[in-house]
Every structure is written in structure tokens, then in C-alpha cells.
Amino acid sequence: MSRPGTATPALALVLLAVTVAGVGAQGAALEDPDYYGQEIWSQEPYYTRPEPEPETFSPPLPAGPGEEWEPRLQEPRAPKRATKPKKAPKRGKSAPEPPPPDKNSNKKVMRTKSSEKAANDDHSVRVAPEDVRESCPPLGLETLKITDFQLHASTVKRYGLGAHRGRLNIQAGINENDFYDGAWCAGRNDLQQWIEVDARRLTRFTGVITQGRNSLWLSDWVTSYKVMVSNDSHTWVTVKNGSGDMIFEGNSEKEIPVLNELPVPMVARYIRINPRSWFDNGSICMRMEILGCPLPDPNNYYHRRNEMTTTDDLDFKHHNYKEMRQLMKVVNEMCPNITRIYNIGKSHQGLKLYAVEISDHPGEHEVGEPEFHYIAGAHGNEVLGRELLLLLVQFLCQEYLARNARIVHLVEETRIHILPSLNPDGYEKAYEGGSELGGWSLGRWTHDGIDINNNFPDLNTLLWEAEDQQNGPRKVPNHYIAIPEWFLSENATVAAETRAVIAWMEKIPFVLGGNLQGGELVVAYPYDLVRSPWKTQEHTPTPDDHVFRWLAYSYASTHRLMTDARRRVCHTEEFQKEEGTVNGASWHTVAGSLNDFSYLHTNCFELSIYVGCDKYPHESQLPEEWENNRESLIVFMEQVHRGIKGLVRDSHGKGIPNAIISVEGVNHDIRTASKEVIARCLHLDLGLLSLQNHEPKHSCSL
């Protein structure tokens, strides 16, 4: 930890940190059990435990709601790489064509007897026996692992409705133009239309998931279809049920995904979907995902190019609420000297909002040590961020125990807070649906239907209205803007989770933070609200725009894909012109965002980090997503140490609370918090630093 009273020159940034004046005052605000309901499971020294195996994380089964947790370490096991979902998703109905008299077409799960064959053609298509039935992961249409060149269709209505748009959960642009529409749509409505996927290697196909067209204005979806497979794209074998071709039941509306499992897995290179019926008032339009297990083929070029492995031995799986807190407990047991688990409040349904603190002195706010936070899960169905933060907690613990110099320095010089699930109620809904069948919005909102992402008070409008009153006195400061009284009332439409985060940020003097979201691959920086009220998109920079752009670039540039000019856009937006970053208001305006609130109400600079096109990737994708984001997560935390820091004291050497610090040319001040003695300025071009205080003898030692 850096010594108090020293000045650290910065190459580019100047960050603000506020720390407590004395040892007795350190952490006083964090010891309020009525607020945090702190839970620390174990303080037993790590070295007293028998063979803890720090690199392995295998949480035991969580205790029931009324049970106490027994601290214990599990036997080591290999980390999961591709596991099945916790709950089997509902399977779509299927019926044979024509239906055999002894089959019931209304059964949700169609299984064939071992003596039956789904196809008996000899054209190089192998049929897997029933005893190897398994639930395979998605091939990767939604995650873009399947490229546009692997998707083909019989006809297309126009380019923006081509086969490359037939991906599960793909979103259309507001204008639904020729380039970015929300499905594959056939050029004609007849029974000869099809869309196919080239897996580029032999694959055991086990199922198909379909949706209709994503559109604000039109209703298009396929209500039934056939499935065919091939090894050469010329000779096709239709999936059968007994003696007839199987007709799978499709969608009954355009957004809810429907899964149909093949009666017997089929091995081939190509798979084709042939629509047989569609919505009466619509057209043949589909979005889809294919479930399949690629067979080993070390000589396959495309397999080698797309293969991603990780050497980190972490728990790569989706964790429900109980599993999440159990994992936190295991990490705390393995690294008790640098971790602390506490909660910042409760959700609407009463679930505690757990956070993990990682520091060399957990529970203490040390002089000169900046506070940093990561938040994930504001939208409950955007679960990749949640799992990345749980992986990060494990990784920091493991690497600290292994004495990784970079991680040791980060932990000992920073107080890190990680809140993996801000909306646990929404996550539990999404978890019930599963990674492929939850759709685009299930679990997004809180239990009472509030979008946390834009549920904070709109302080932008208060600031801008005051700035526009040029003739009158300024009634609103340019920082630490007070929350309006109406927002604090009990009748205000404010989520319990939002109130908990606001109280958390007011108690801890955060310097820098990132909230992880999903559905895109970009880093968005404030302002998020446009200044012109009649516009929906407008570049609206903060006075610290150069700092925010650097912070955003520090994450995007170290991500494996964000700044790759060759990568395909997730949905409709191209972010390469700003190297994987975007000003939030120039993307889409949002009033009351966490980023804007954090900047205008606290000293914390907050960014939104969209970590993946797929909001809820399959467990098999988690190792690759971890590799994509690991370096970025660490580099972004390290930015908290860029800048100038020093003590703000009076002539007697006593710390000055609420001292305002201004930088010439930057219309956004910062201040020391109550009982704090250190200030860190988050401004790129320092210019003239002045201390605004009514007592003229006060000075700023920087």
C-alpha cells in the first residue's frame, strides 16, 4: 500500500479516493450490523486447515433456508467444462407425418424404441443408438461461434433477412432496415424453403430451438417443420419417427423459444430445417439454435481455429442463489485473510444482496488505498457478468495464495468489492428457463417489474437546467448533486435493490466501478442521457470525457474480441469506430442510469461493460468467455491506481472533511468524504488544482 502523504504522478488519469483519518476511524462506517447484516463465516487461519487444495473450488450442497452452514472443504475434482443445465427445459411437441396409429403425438417427450431407426439411408449418414442419448450444448449460432458463412438458405426476402440473421435471440434495429432485421425470412411461402447449418465437421445433432421474427410491427413465425441431415449437402436424410417423416411443432408466437429434441441423435455435417406450416397472417421467418456435440477431429482446421481452452482451474458452471453464496463461503474459507462476505440489503423477495470484499485488511478502509467495485446482474437474465465475477473472486484468491506478484500487489493496494447478483429475484426466473429457453427478457426486471438499470434519480436534468439559467444564481452544484425528495419517499417507484445500491455507494467512497451487463460487446461510458430532450441519440460527453474514454478503452482493448475489426456485430450496432467503446447517450438515451448517478452524486467514475452477445451462454461456453474477459477485468481494476493522490489537511495537519477540489477547465469538482483525509482527482489534464473551502488556511498537499 502506498504511503500517506506521498504524491504519485500519473501518465494520463487523476482518480479520486477518500480514506479515513485514523486507525480508530477506519472502517467505522462498515461495522454497522443493522445496515449490512454482515456475515463472516470463518476467520480461522488458512494454514491451520488440512490440505485445502487452494486451486480447486467444489462447493458442497447448500444448506436449507433454516439450516446453518457447516464450514468444510470438498474433495478436489476436475472443473466442469460442459455440463447439462440444472433443470431439463420443456421440450416442444412433435408428431409424425402421417401419425402411426400406435403413437400419441401429444407427448411432450418423444422417445423411440431401441429397435427403431430415425433414418436407414446408406448415404454416409450414421445414426446414433439410443443408449448414447445426451443433451448436447448449442453449436453457437447465438454466440456467433457459427459464422455467417456456415448459414445458408433456399431463398431470402432481402439481405437484412438473410440466413445470417437466423440466430436465436437476434434483435432487429428500430427501423428494421435492409441490413439488420430480426430473423431469416424466405423469399417465398412454400414447402420448398429451408435454412441449413454447416457444422464443418461430423456432429452428433440432438435438438433444435426455434423462435419467430423479432419485429415491432410484423408477426412472422413457423408453426411446424421437418429436420434433415447430410454429409455432403446434396443427399439428405429426413428425421423419421417410425415409418413417417417427423413433423416438429414450432412456435405459437415470435419470442418464446421452443426446443424439440430429435428422437435419436443423428451424426452428420449439415443440418437443415424445412418449414411445413407458418402463422396464417405471416411469412416463413425463423431464428434458431442447433444442439450438437462435435465429434473429435484433430485434422479439422475450423475446429482447431475456434477451439478455446483455459488453464485456470475454476468452477465453470451456472450458480443459482444458494450455490452462489456457498461458493462465496468456500472462497472465504480458502482465503480468510483477504476476503470478507457481507450483504448490502435485500431484494424484493427477501434475498440478501451478497458482496465479497477482497483486501489485505478486510473490513478496514485504509489511508491511501482506493475503493473499487464490480456489479453484475442488474438485469437478472444477463448472467454472464454474474459468472465472470464469481470466477474472478476464485481467481484472485487462487493467485494470491500462489503469490502471483501482480495479483498480490492489486489486492494489497486496493480495496475491491464484488457484487455478483444485484437482481437475484430476476436471475432465479431466468435460471428456471435455462440458458437457451429463457428468451431475451425473462428475468430482466425485478420481481415488482422495475428495470434497475434506469431506476436511479435523474440528476442530469437538474444540473443542465441550472446551467441553462445563465442570468440567475447557480442553485445546483456540478458534483455531489442531492437526491430529490420525491425519490426518497416510500411511495416512489424505486426498487429495493436500487435503494440498497445507493446506500452502499454513499457509505463507501468508491473511486472507480464497472457494472457488467449482457447482450452486446462494448463498453459504454456516461453520459447515458441525451441533453436535447427531443432526441433519442446524441453524443453527450461529461466534463471528464477524455478520462471516461480512456477507462472504456482500457477494458475494450484488452478483451479478446471487442476491438477485433473482423468480428461480426452482435445485433445491429457497429462499435468499431470507437474501438469497442461508445458514449451511452449516442447509443440510446437512458434517464436515471447508474453511470450518470454515480458520476453526479458520488466521486465514483462508473462504466457499463457489456461482456457478450449471448446474455445467458451455455455452461460449455464459460471457459472461453472467461478467457475473453479475464485480462480486461484485471486491467480495469488496475486503472484505479492511475492518477495523483495526496492528503488534504489544514495548517495543523488535520484532515478536512468535505473539502471541494477543482481542476481548471473541468466543470466537475470532487470532494473528500466525511472523516476522510485523502483526495484523489480523476481528471486527465490536471491544470490548476484549487481547494475551495471557507477557511483560508487550508491547503492541499499533492
XYZ file of C-alpha atoms in Angstrom:
702
model
C 0.000 0.000 0.000
C 1.325 3.438 -0.863
C 2.379 5.698 1.995
C 0.049 8.522 3.083
C 1.184 11.947 2.201
C 3.115 10.971 -0.904
C 2.287 12.153 -4.355
C 2.051 9.688 -7.256
C 2.355 11.299 -10.721
C 0.053 9.918 -13.434
C 0.635 9.297 -17.096
C -2.935 10.045 -18.042
C -5.523 9.874 -15.292
C -6.222 11.514 -11.994
C -8.576 9.452 -9.784
C -10.377 10.426 -6.590
C -10.104 8.278 -3.454
C -11.139 9.199 0.043
C -9.786 7.458 3.143
C -10.266 7.616 6.871
C -8.152 9.847 9.126
C -7.111 7.436 11.810
C -6.970 3.761 12.640
C -9.809 4.171 15.080
C -11.993 5.696 12.425
C -11.063 3.222 9.718
C -13.948 1.047 8.667
C -16.301 2.575 11.216
C -18.974 3.048 8.603
C -18.656 -0.604 7.617
C -19.192 -2.031 11.069
C -22.887 -1.160 11.234
C -24.579 -4.570 11.537
C -28.038 -3.032 11.203
C -27.178 -1.818 7.731
C -25.074 -4.577 6.244
C -26.221 -7.649 8.171
C -22.625 -8.732 7.799
C -21.925 -12.435 7.596
C -18.368 -13.655 8.009
C -18.349 -17.431 8.016
C -14.807 -18.179 9.098
C -11.776 -16.381 10.421
C -9.715 -19.493 11.062
C -6.230 -19.059 9.567
C -5.846 -20.804 6.247
C -2.649 -22.575 7.284
C -4.438 -24.428 10.127
C -6.596 -26.366 7.704
C -5.566 -29.794 6.422
C -4.661 -29.861 2.718
C -7.017 -27.153 1.486
C -6.153 -27.541 -2.210
C -6.496 -23.820 -2.942
C -6.717 -24.216 -6.669
C -9.879 -26.309 -6.594
C -13.351 -24.945 -5.963
C -16.088 -27.522 -5.394
C -18.885 -26.019 -3.328
C -20.811 -28.511 -1.207
C -24.555 -28.658 -1.434
C -26.028 -25.539 0.169
C -27.932 -25.767 3.390
C -31.663 -25.307 3.525
C -33.271 -21.988 4.392
C -33.307 -22.676 8.119
C -30.068 -24.611 8.420
C -26.660 -23.449 9.490
C -23.745 -23.811 7.139
C -21.031 -26.137 8.279
C -17.668 -24.869 7.033
C -15.926 -27.683 5.211
C -13.764 -28.167 2.203
C -14.595 -30.623 -0.527
C -12.552 -33.279 -2.169
C -10.912 -31.894 -5.301
C -12.467 -32.680 -8.618
C -11.908 -31.701 -12.211
C -13.651 -28.439 -13.104
C -16.771 -28.704 -15.227
C -16.321 -27.790 -18.835
C -19.647 -28.690 -20.412
C -22.400 -29.655 -18.066
C -26.073 -30.036 -18.654
C -28.462 -27.399 -17.347
C -29.719 -27.889 -13.812
C -33.304 -28.239 -14.931
C -34.308 -30.012 -18.112
C -36.121 -27.460 -20.293
C -39.523 -28.178 -21.688
C -39.441 -29.991 -24.965
C -41.570 -28.953 -27.840
C -44.301 -31.279 -29.060
C -43.739 -33.378 -32.129
C -45.912 -35.537 -34.280
C -45.166 -37.993 -37.113
C -46.430 -37.422 -40.616
C -48.669 -39.326 -41.072
C -49.126 -40.373 -37.409
C -48.824 -44.111 -36.816
C -51.945 -45.469 -35.112
C -49.984 -46.633 -32.045
C -48.235 -43.300 -31.333
C -49.531 -40.419 -29.248
C -48.479 -37.178 -30.983
C -49.328 -35.067 -27.906
C -46.494 -36.420 -25.766
C -44.001 -33.711 -24.892
C -41.094 -36.136 -24.859
C -40.831 -38.392 -27.862
C -38.585 -41.419 -27.404
C -38.171 -44.225 -29.894
C -37.575 -47.829 -29.043
C -34.066 -49.127 -29.450
C -35.119 -51.228 -32.426
C -36.358 -48.165 -34.339
C -34.170 -46.080 -36.592
C -34.592 -42.382 -37.294
C -33.202 -42.989 -40.779
C -31.902 -46.018 -42.609
C -30.350 -44.439 -45.667
C -26.853 -45.555 -46.608
C -25.633 -42.152 -47.850
C -22.866 -41.741 -45.256
C -25.222 -40.568 -42.501
C -24.702 -42.516 -39.302
C -27.456 -42.903 -36.758
C -26.567 -42.899 -33.093
C -28.124 -45.640 -30.966
C -30.462 -44.643 -28.172
C -28.071 -45.643 -25.398
C -25.831 -42.674 -26.236
C -28.630 -40.080 -25.987
C -27.352 -36.931 -24.406
C -28.171 -33.270 -24.123
C -25.579 -31.551 -26.275
C -24.668 -27.866 -25.959
C -25.544 -25.268 -28.603
C -23.347 -25.145 -31.677
C -23.071 -21.386 -31.257
C -25.458 -19.523 -33.557
C -26.337 -17.106 -30.749
C -22.765 -16.686 -29.527
C -21.523 -16.170 -33.135
C -19.242 -19.199 -32.912
C -21.076 -20.319 -36.041
C -20.038 -17.792 -38.692
C -22.264 -16.224 -41.338
C -20.539 -18.398 -43.952
C -21.870 -21.522 -42.228
C -25.514 -20.472 -42.645
C -27.363 -20.989 -45.936
C -30.971 -20.749 -47.063
C -33.087 -21.666 -50.074
C -34.264 -18.085 -50.675
C -34.291 -14.810 -48.752
C -36.736 -11.930 -48.807
C -33.829 -9.444 -48.816
C -30.302 -9.171 -47.451
C -31.351 -7.979 -43.986
C -33.477 -11.117 -43.654
C -30.794 -13.497 -44.904
C -29.712 -16.767 -43.349
C -27.037 -14.925 -41.326
C -29.856 -13.281 -39.346
C -31.493 -16.582 -38.408
C -29.796 -16.736 -34.990
C -31.565 -17.370 -31.701
C -32.431 -14.125 -29.852
C -31.001 -11.826 -32.506
C -32.577 -8.377 -32.248
C -33.763 -6.170 -35.094
C -32.979 -2.483 -35.377
C -35.697 0.023 -34.625
C -36.066 0.812 -38.320
C -35.741 -2.838 -39.391
C -33.703 -1.808 -42.419
C -32.091 -3.837 -45.169
C -29.034 -4.738 -43.093
C -30.207 -5.618 -39.589
C -33.518 -7.423 -39.325
C -34.651 -9.929 -36.768
C -34.745 -13.331 -38.496
C -34.204 -15.316 -41.655
C -37.258 -14.892 -43.883
C -37.763 -16.957 -47.012
C -38.337 -15.221 -50.335
C -41.459 -17.320 -50.949
C -44.001 -19.005 -48.716
C -43.987 -22.615 -49.920
C -42.893 -26.054 -48.705
C -39.582 -25.994 -50.601
C -37.937 -23.421 -48.305
C -35.146 -24.313 -45.891
C -32.318 -22.938 -43.769
C -29.244 -25.039 -43.002
C -26.126 -25.022 -40.836
C -22.749 -26.368 -41.927
C -21.056 -27.604 -38.741
C -17.844 -28.130 -40.766
C -17.196 -31.433 -39.016
C -19.124 -34.528 -38.055
C -21.503 -33.627 -35.238
C -23.982 -35.557 -33.150
C -27.131 -33.440 -33.562
C -29.617 -33.789 -30.697
C -32.095 -30.916 -30.932
C -33.360 -27.695 -32.481
C -34.544 -24.492 -30.782
C -36.655 -22.027 -32.774
C -38.157 -18.549 -32.447
C -40.149 -16.302 -34.739
C -39.087 -12.970 -36.186
C -38.091 -10.178 -33.817
C -40.174 -7.249 -35.043
C -42.133 -4.370 -33.553
C -44.550 -4.306 -36.462
C -44.891 -7.788 -38.000
C -45.928 -11.248 -36.794
C -43.966 -13.992 -38.540
C -43.131 -17.455 -37.259
C -43.009 -21.096 -38.315
C -45.525 -23.422 -36.647
C -44.080 -26.767 -37.798
C -41.022 -28.073 -39.614
C -39.021 -31.108 -40.684
C -35.358 -31.751 -39.871
C -32.911 -33.230 -42.367
C -29.208 -34.094 -42.152
C -26.473 -34.666 -44.714
C -22.769 -35.266 -45.053
C -22.321 -33.644 -48.474
C -25.174 -31.075 -48.662
C -26.596 -32.928 -51.697
C -28.104 -36.128 -50.319
C -30.415 -35.512 -47.367
C -31.992 -37.855 -44.842
C -35.151 -36.709 -43.068
C -35.536 -37.400 -39.361
C -38.255 -40.003 -39.004
C -40.476 -41.376 -36.323
C -41.227 -44.904 -37.247
C -42.191 -45.116 -40.898
C -43.052 -41.467 -41.482
C -41.202 -38.191 -41.564
C -41.326 -36.466 -38.214
C -43.066 -33.098 -38.083
C -41.857 -30.986 -35.187
C -44.179 -28.474 -33.612
C -42.761 -24.966 -33.895
C -43.708 -21.638 -32.373
C -47.038 -20.182 -31.357
C -45.678 -16.630 -31.075
C -42.462 -14.876 -32.028
C -40.339 -14.531 -28.897
C -40.591 -17.622 -26.662
C -38.004 -20.243 -27.710
C -39.271 -23.787 -28.332
C -36.998 -26.819 -28.049
C -37.532 -30.025 -29.986
C -35.210 -32.948 -29.307
C -34.524 -35.472 -32.040
C -35.958 -38.903 -31.172
C -32.495 -40.361 -31.828
C -29.312 -38.278 -32.131
C -28.011 -38.179 -35.697
C -24.407 -37.819 -36.828
C -23.737 -35.670 -39.885
C -22.026 -32.484 -41.003
C -25.058 -30.499 -42.203
C -28.475 -29.998 -40.636
C -31.424 -28.412 -42.440
C -34.758 -27.056 -41.195
C -37.659 -27.317 -43.661
C -40.766 -25.280 -42.586
C -44.056 -27.093 -43.154
C -46.519 -24.513 -41.827
C -46.441 -20.944 -40.590
C -48.615 -18.293 -38.991
C -51.633 -17.648 -41.213
C -51.163 -13.895 -41.449
C -47.377 -14.012 -41.618
C -44.429 -15.361 -43.572
C -41.779 -18.066 -43.219
C -39.372 -16.464 -40.751
C -37.176 -18.195 -38.169
C -34.455 -17.698 -35.598
C -32.826 -20.861 -34.332
C -30.108 -22.645 -32.393
C -28.853 -26.172 -33.019
C -27.834 -28.530 -30.224
C -24.957 -30.777 -31.157
C -21.781 -32.434 -29.914
C -18.902 -32.107 -32.407
C -17.002 -35.348 -32.783
C -13.218 -35.339 -32.236
C -11.339 -34.432 -35.364
C -7.800 -33.107 -34.757
C -7.257 -32.678 -38.503
C -10.181 -30.277 -38.885
C -8.873 -26.747 -39.487
C -12.027 -24.977 -38.377
C -12.127 -26.933 -35.153
C -8.542 -26.002 -34.294
C -9.131 -22.345 -35.129
C -12.230 -21.986 -32.957
C -11.111 -24.156 -30.064
C -10.569 -22.322 -26.778
C -9.224 -23.811 -23.583
C -8.168 -22.367 -20.248
C -5.577 -23.456 -17.733
C -7.419 -21.846 -14.806
C -8.954 -24.498 -12.557
C -12.180 -22.713 -11.670
C -15.791 -23.733 -11.164
C -17.172 -23.202 -14.673
C -20.900 -23.628 -14.126
C -24.023 -21.582 -13.571
C -24.718 -20.952 -9.884
C -28.187 -20.386 -8.527
C -28.606 -18.262 -5.412
C -27.744 -20.973 -2.887
C -24.809 -22.212 -4.943
C -23.539 -18.659 -5.329
C -23.405 -17.949 -1.612
C -21.938 -21.394 -0.967
C -19.171 -20.625 -3.453
C -18.529 -17.352 -1.643
C -18.258 -19.296 1.570
C -15.703 -21.691 0.092
C -13.583 -18.816 -1.204
C -13.763 -17.139 2.203
C -12.582 -20.361 3.857
C -9.670 -20.671 1.462
C -8.607 -17.012 1.704
C -9.877 -15.834 5.106
C -7.139 -13.223 5.484
C -8.072 -11.290 2.352
C -11.838 -11.853 1.967
C -14.994 -10.784 3.740
C -18.582 -11.567 2.774
C -21.331 -9.102 3.645
C -24.685 -8.041 2.261
C -25.788 -4.563 1.288
C -29.525 -5.157 1.650
C -32.298 -7.405 0.386
C -34.178 -7.933 -2.845
C -37.931 -7.507 -3.201
C -38.325 -11.218 -2.409
C -36.047 -11.004 0.626
C -32.876 -12.493 -0.872
C -29.735 -10.915 0.545
C -27.548 -8.977 -1.870
C -24.179 -10.522 -1.076
C -20.864 -8.824 -1.814
C -17.302 -10.101 -1.475
C -14.599 -7.748 -0.248
C -11.027 -8.576 -1.249
C -8.280 -6.655 0.519
C -5.216 -7.216 2.679
C -7.200 -5.812 5.628
C -10.833 -6.852 5.072
C -13.337 -4.595 6.785
C -10.947 -1.633 7.012
C -10.788 1.496 4.900
C -7.081 2.301 4.798
C -5.440 5.646 4.182
C -4.198 5.837 0.604
C -5.983 2.689 -0.572
C -8.657 3.355 -3.227
C -12.032 1.618 -3.221
C -13.160 -0.239 -6.361
C -16.316 -2.192 -7.178
C -17.752 -4.512 -9.791
C -21.525 -5.022 -10.020
C -23.355 -7.591 -12.159
C -26.873 -8.876 -12.609
C -28.872 -5.614 -12.582
C -30.800 -7.399 -15.322
C -31.374 -10.831 -13.841
C -31.207 -12.675 -17.165
C -27.812 -11.235 -18.126
C -25.942 -13.910 -16.256
C -22.555 -13.954 -17.971
C -21.413 -10.981 -15.889
C -22.536 -12.747 -12.729
C -20.497 -15.846 -13.532
C -17.471 -13.812 -14.617
C -17.409 -12.069 -11.237
C -17.710 -15.373 -9.374
C -14.818 -16.682 -11.467
C -12.874 -13.502 -10.709
C -13.351 -13.998 -6.955
C -11.991 -17.534 -7.221
C -9.120 -16.432 -9.453
C -7.981 -13.620 -7.151
C -7.987 -15.999 -4.172
C -6.062 -18.701 -6.026
C -3.475 -16.356 -7.484
C -2.951 -14.573 -4.182
C -2.245 -17.893 -2.480
C 0.112 -18.766 -5.339
C 1.878 -15.416 -4.711
C 1.273 -14.095 -8.202
C 3.103 -10.758 -7.888
C 0.605 -8.828 -9.984
C -2.414 -10.084 -8.022
C -0.689 -9.698 -4.656
C 0.064 -6.054 -5.476
C -3.509 -5.454 -6.640
C -5.050 -6.995 -3.500
C -2.689 -5.276 -1.090
C -3.006 -1.854 -2.750
C -6.741 -1.857 -3.458
C -9.947 -2.490 -1.570
C -12.053 -4.471 -4.033
C -15.800 -5.048 -3.648
C -17.598 -7.524 -5.928
C -21.416 -7.697 -6.039
C -22.214 -10.554 -8.466
C -26.021 -10.503 -8.358
C -27.873 -7.219 -7.884
C -31.172 -8.736 -9.046
C -31.282 -12.284 -7.632
C -35.083 -12.461 -7.990
C -34.828 -11.947 -11.742
C -31.964 -14.407 -12.003
C -33.972 -17.176 -10.375
C -36.658 -16.728 -13.060
C -34.081 -16.871 -15.836
C -32.416 -19.885 -14.209
C -35.705 -21.786 -14.295
C -35.942 -21.234 -18.054
C -32.349 -22.242 -18.670
C -29.609 -20.847 -20.838
C -31.339 -21.387 -24.191
C -35.058 -21.273 -23.370
C -35.240 -18.144 -21.245
C -35.594 -15.857 -24.241
C -34.401 -12.273 -24.404
C -36.298 -10.814 -21.441
C -37.330 -13.479 -18.904
C -35.907 -12.346 -15.556
C -34.699 -8.969 -16.824
C -36.692 -6.940 -14.319
C -37.028 -7.125 -10.557
C -39.860 -9.119 -9.021
C -42.010 -5.974 -8.968
C -41.262 -5.208 -12.620
C -38.611 -2.472 -12.303
C -35.587 -2.098 -14.569
C -32.758 -1.348 -12.135
C -30.552 -0.048 -14.925
C -32.615 3.148 -15.262
C -34.166 3.312 -11.786
C -31.784 5.857 -10.249
C -32.689 9.537 -9.787
C -32.296 11.735 -12.865
C -29.687 14.247 -11.698
C -28.664 15.210 -15.238
C -31.761 17.299 -15.824
C -31.289 19.176 -12.527
C -27.703 20.013 -13.488
C -28.471 21.077 -17.048
C -31.434 23.219 -16.053
C -29.219 25.053 -13.568
C -26.522 25.543 -16.206
C -29.073 26.957 -18.655
C -30.155 29.627 -16.159
C -27.348 31.975 -17.111
C -28.932 35.106 -15.649
C -29.768 33.683 -12.230
C -27.589 32.311 -9.444
C -26.475 28.700 -9.741
C -28.600 26.629 -7.362
C -27.184 23.195 -8.208
C -23.502 22.220 -7.788
C -21.658 20.455 -10.583
C -20.986 17.427 -8.362
C -22.486 15.691 -5.335
C -25.951 16.691 -6.541
C -28.521 15.872 -3.884
C -31.162 13.211 -4.467
C -34.619 14.811 -4.943
C -37.020 14.466 -2.031
C -39.670 12.753 -4.137
C -37.238 9.944 -4.909
C -36.659 9.298 -1.207
C -40.359 8.939 -0.384
C -41.775 5.481 0.302
C -44.339 5.870 -2.480
C -41.721 6.451 -5.179
C -41.330 3.708 -7.794
C -37.881 2.689 -6.630
C -36.758 -0.924 -6.331
C -35.472 -2.213 -3.019
C -32.331 -3.243 -4.870
C -31.829 0.313 -6.164
C -32.142 1.800 -2.686
C -29.619 -0.739 -1.399
C -27.028 0.210 -4.034
C -27.486 3.935 -3.374
C -26.953 3.449 0.367
C -23.915 1.266 -0.372
C -22.338 3.874 -2.618
C -22.996 6.637 -0.092
C -21.285 4.691 2.684
C -18.182 3.551 0.780
C -16.102 6.179 -1.057
C -15.689 4.305 -4.328
C -13.247 5.722 -6.861
C -13.940 3.532 -9.874
C -16.550 0.945 -10.754
C -17.901 -1.182 -13.556
C -21.338 -2.730 -13.915
C -21.350 -5.830 -16.112
C -24.258 -6.323 -18.488
C -25.000 -8.576 -21.448
C -26.467 -8.818 -24.919
C -23.736 -6.729 -26.580
C -19.958 -6.480 -26.737
C -18.979 -2.887 -25.925
C -18.046 -0.582 -23.047
C -20.420 2.364 -22.581
C -19.426 5.500 -20.705
C -21.529 8.463 -19.498
C -23.488 10.482 -20.015
C -26.267 7.985 -20.751
C -28.971 10.669 -21.072
C -29.127 12.992 -24.069
C -29.087 16.687 -23.281
C -31.532 17.577 -26.064
C -34.915 16.262 -24.840
C -36.297 15.790 -28.354
C -33.554 13.381 -29.417
C -33.121 9.662 -28.757
C -29.437 9.587 -29.740
C -26.938 12.382 -29.228
C -23.289 12.430 -28.208
C -23.417 13.840 -24.669
C -19.988 13.892 -23.062
C -19.199 14.607 -19.423
C -16.615 17.229 -18.431
C -14.278 14.239 -17.902
C -14.950 12.710 -21.318
C -11.265 12.096 -22.061
C -10.928 10.147 -18.814
C -14.004 8.039 -19.453
C -12.891 7.238 -22.977
C -9.557 6.033 -21.661
C -11.177 3.911 -18.969
C -13.522 2.326 -21.517
C -10.652 1.671 -23.905
C -8.573 0.070 -21.157
C -11.197 -2.690 -20.900
C -12.106 -2.983 -24.583
C -8.537 -3.047 -25.887
C -7.545 -5.948 -23.638
C -10.650 -8.004 -24.423
C -10.049 -10.766 -26.946
C -12.858 -9.681 -29.280
C -14.147 -6.162 -28.566
C -11.655 -4.344 -30.784
C -11.403 -7.054 -33.445
C -12.488 -5.298 -36.638
C -13.235 -8.661 -38.256
C -15.811 -9.752 -35.720
C -19.476 -9.777 -36.627
C -21.799 -7.322 -34.871
C -23.979 -8.891 -32.193
C -27.283 -7.485 -33.421
C -27.437 -4.135 -35.231
C -24.740 -1.843 -33.827
C -21.189 -1.435 -35.119
C -18.875 -0.147 -32.374
C -15.518 -0.428 -34.122
C -15.335 3.277 -34.983
C -14.593 3.951 -31.297
C -12.549 0.787 -30.730
C -15.249 -1.152 -28.904
C -16.456 1.793 -26.793
C -19.435 4.136 -27.053
C -20.882 7.168 -25.351
C -24.100 5.887 -23.795
C -26.309 8.755 -24.994
C -25.061 8.421 -28.572
C -26.134 4.752 -28.471
C -29.547 5.072 -26.838
C -30.734 7.542 -24.238
C -31.410 6.293 -20.700
C -32.648 8.516 -17.880
C -31.601 7.625 -14.348
C -28.737 5.285 -15.174
C -26.264 4.033 -12.578
C -23.386 5.574 -14.536
C -24.826 9.087 -14.534
C -25.979 8.868 -10.923
C -22.593 7.646 -9.750
C -20.779 10.473 -11.536
C -23.095 13.258 -10.364
C -23.828 12.075 -6.799
C -20.561 10.457 -5.710
C -16.848 10.594 -6.512
C -17.042 7.299 -8.391
C -16.494 7.017 -12.134
C -18.777 4.219 -13.352
C -18.966 2.454 -16.732
C -21.281 -0.182 -18.219
C -19.385 -3.178 -19.585
C -21.360 -5.382 -21.994
C -19.473 -8.662 -21.898
C -21.105 -10.825 -24.571
C -23.688 -11.106 -27.351
C -25.355 -14.009 -25.545
C -26.905 -12.891 -22.268
C -27.088 -16.437 -20.885
C -24.443 -18.625 -22.542
C -24.370 -22.349 -22.033
C -22.020 -23.654 -19.345
C -19.773 -25.082 -22.038
C -19.050 -21.505 -23.180
C -17.962 -20.191 -19.769
C -14.255 -21.165 -20.060
C -13.973 -19.309 -23.359
C -15.858 -16.276 -22.040
C -13.546 -16.228 -19.031
C -10.534 -16.175 -21.334
C -12.146 -13.373 -23.336
C -12.652 -11.175 -20.263
C -10.067 -12.174 -17.634
C -7.307 -9.742 -18.620
C -9.809 -6.924 -19.113
C -11.300 -7.433 -15.663
C -7.857 -7.125 -14.071
C -6.611 -4.244 -16.225
C -9.722 -2.195 -15.499
C -9.235 -2.648 -11.751
C -5.637 -1.504 -12.094
C -6.788 1.828 -13.544
C -7.832 2.892 -10.049
C -4.145 3.493 -9.314
C -3.528 5.821 -12.235
C -3.533 9.437 -11.157
C -2.480 11.857 -8.460
C -3.210 11.237 -4.823
C -2.319 13.118 -1.683
C -3.507 14.361 1.682
C -5.960 17.227 2.185
C -5.105 18.796 5.552
C -5.419 22.078 7.379
C -2.479 24.070 8.775
C -2.462 21.857 11.871
C -2.171 18.645 9.857
C -5.783 17.622 10.497
C -7.826 16.081 7.711
C -10.517 18.247 6.103
C -13.886 16.567 5.524
C -15.992 17.650 2.514
C -13.172 19.693 1.009
C -14.015 20.582 -2.603
C -11.257 20.170 -5.180
C -11.498 21.842 -8.582
C -9.424 21.395 -11.711
C -9.177 24.341 -14.052
C -11.006 23.694 -17.304
C -13.011 20.760 -15.925
C -16.538 21.680 -14.833
C -16.864 18.799 -12.393
C -15.470 19.024 -8.872
C -14.665 16.302 -6.379
C -14.555 16.308 -2.612
C -13.280 14.427 0.389
C -15.873 12.420 2.240
C -16.730 12.684 5.916
C -13.799 11.810 8.209
C -11.509 11.464 5.207
C -8.039 12.927 4.804
C -7.004 11.925 1.301
C -8.249 13.060 -2.066
C -7.644 11.574 -5.478
C -8.620 13.614 -8.517
C -9.969 11.787 -11.537
C -9.031 14.245 -14.283
C -6.711 13.647 -17.205
C -5.398 17.202 -17.662
C -4.774 18.358 -14.121
C -4.333 22.041 -14.890
C -4.643 24.333 -11.890
C -5.746 22.464 -8.781
C -7.568 24.598 -6.218
C -9.123 23.805 -2.870
C -12.442 25.504 -2.254
C -13.067 25.999 1.453
C -14.203 28.837 3.656
C -11.118 28.605 5.890
C -8.233 30.262 4.035
C -5.502 28.416 5.968
C -6.490 25.055 4.496
C -4.099 23.652 1.927
C -3.982 20.690 -0.433
C -0.804 18.625 -0.243
C -0.497 16.931 -3.602
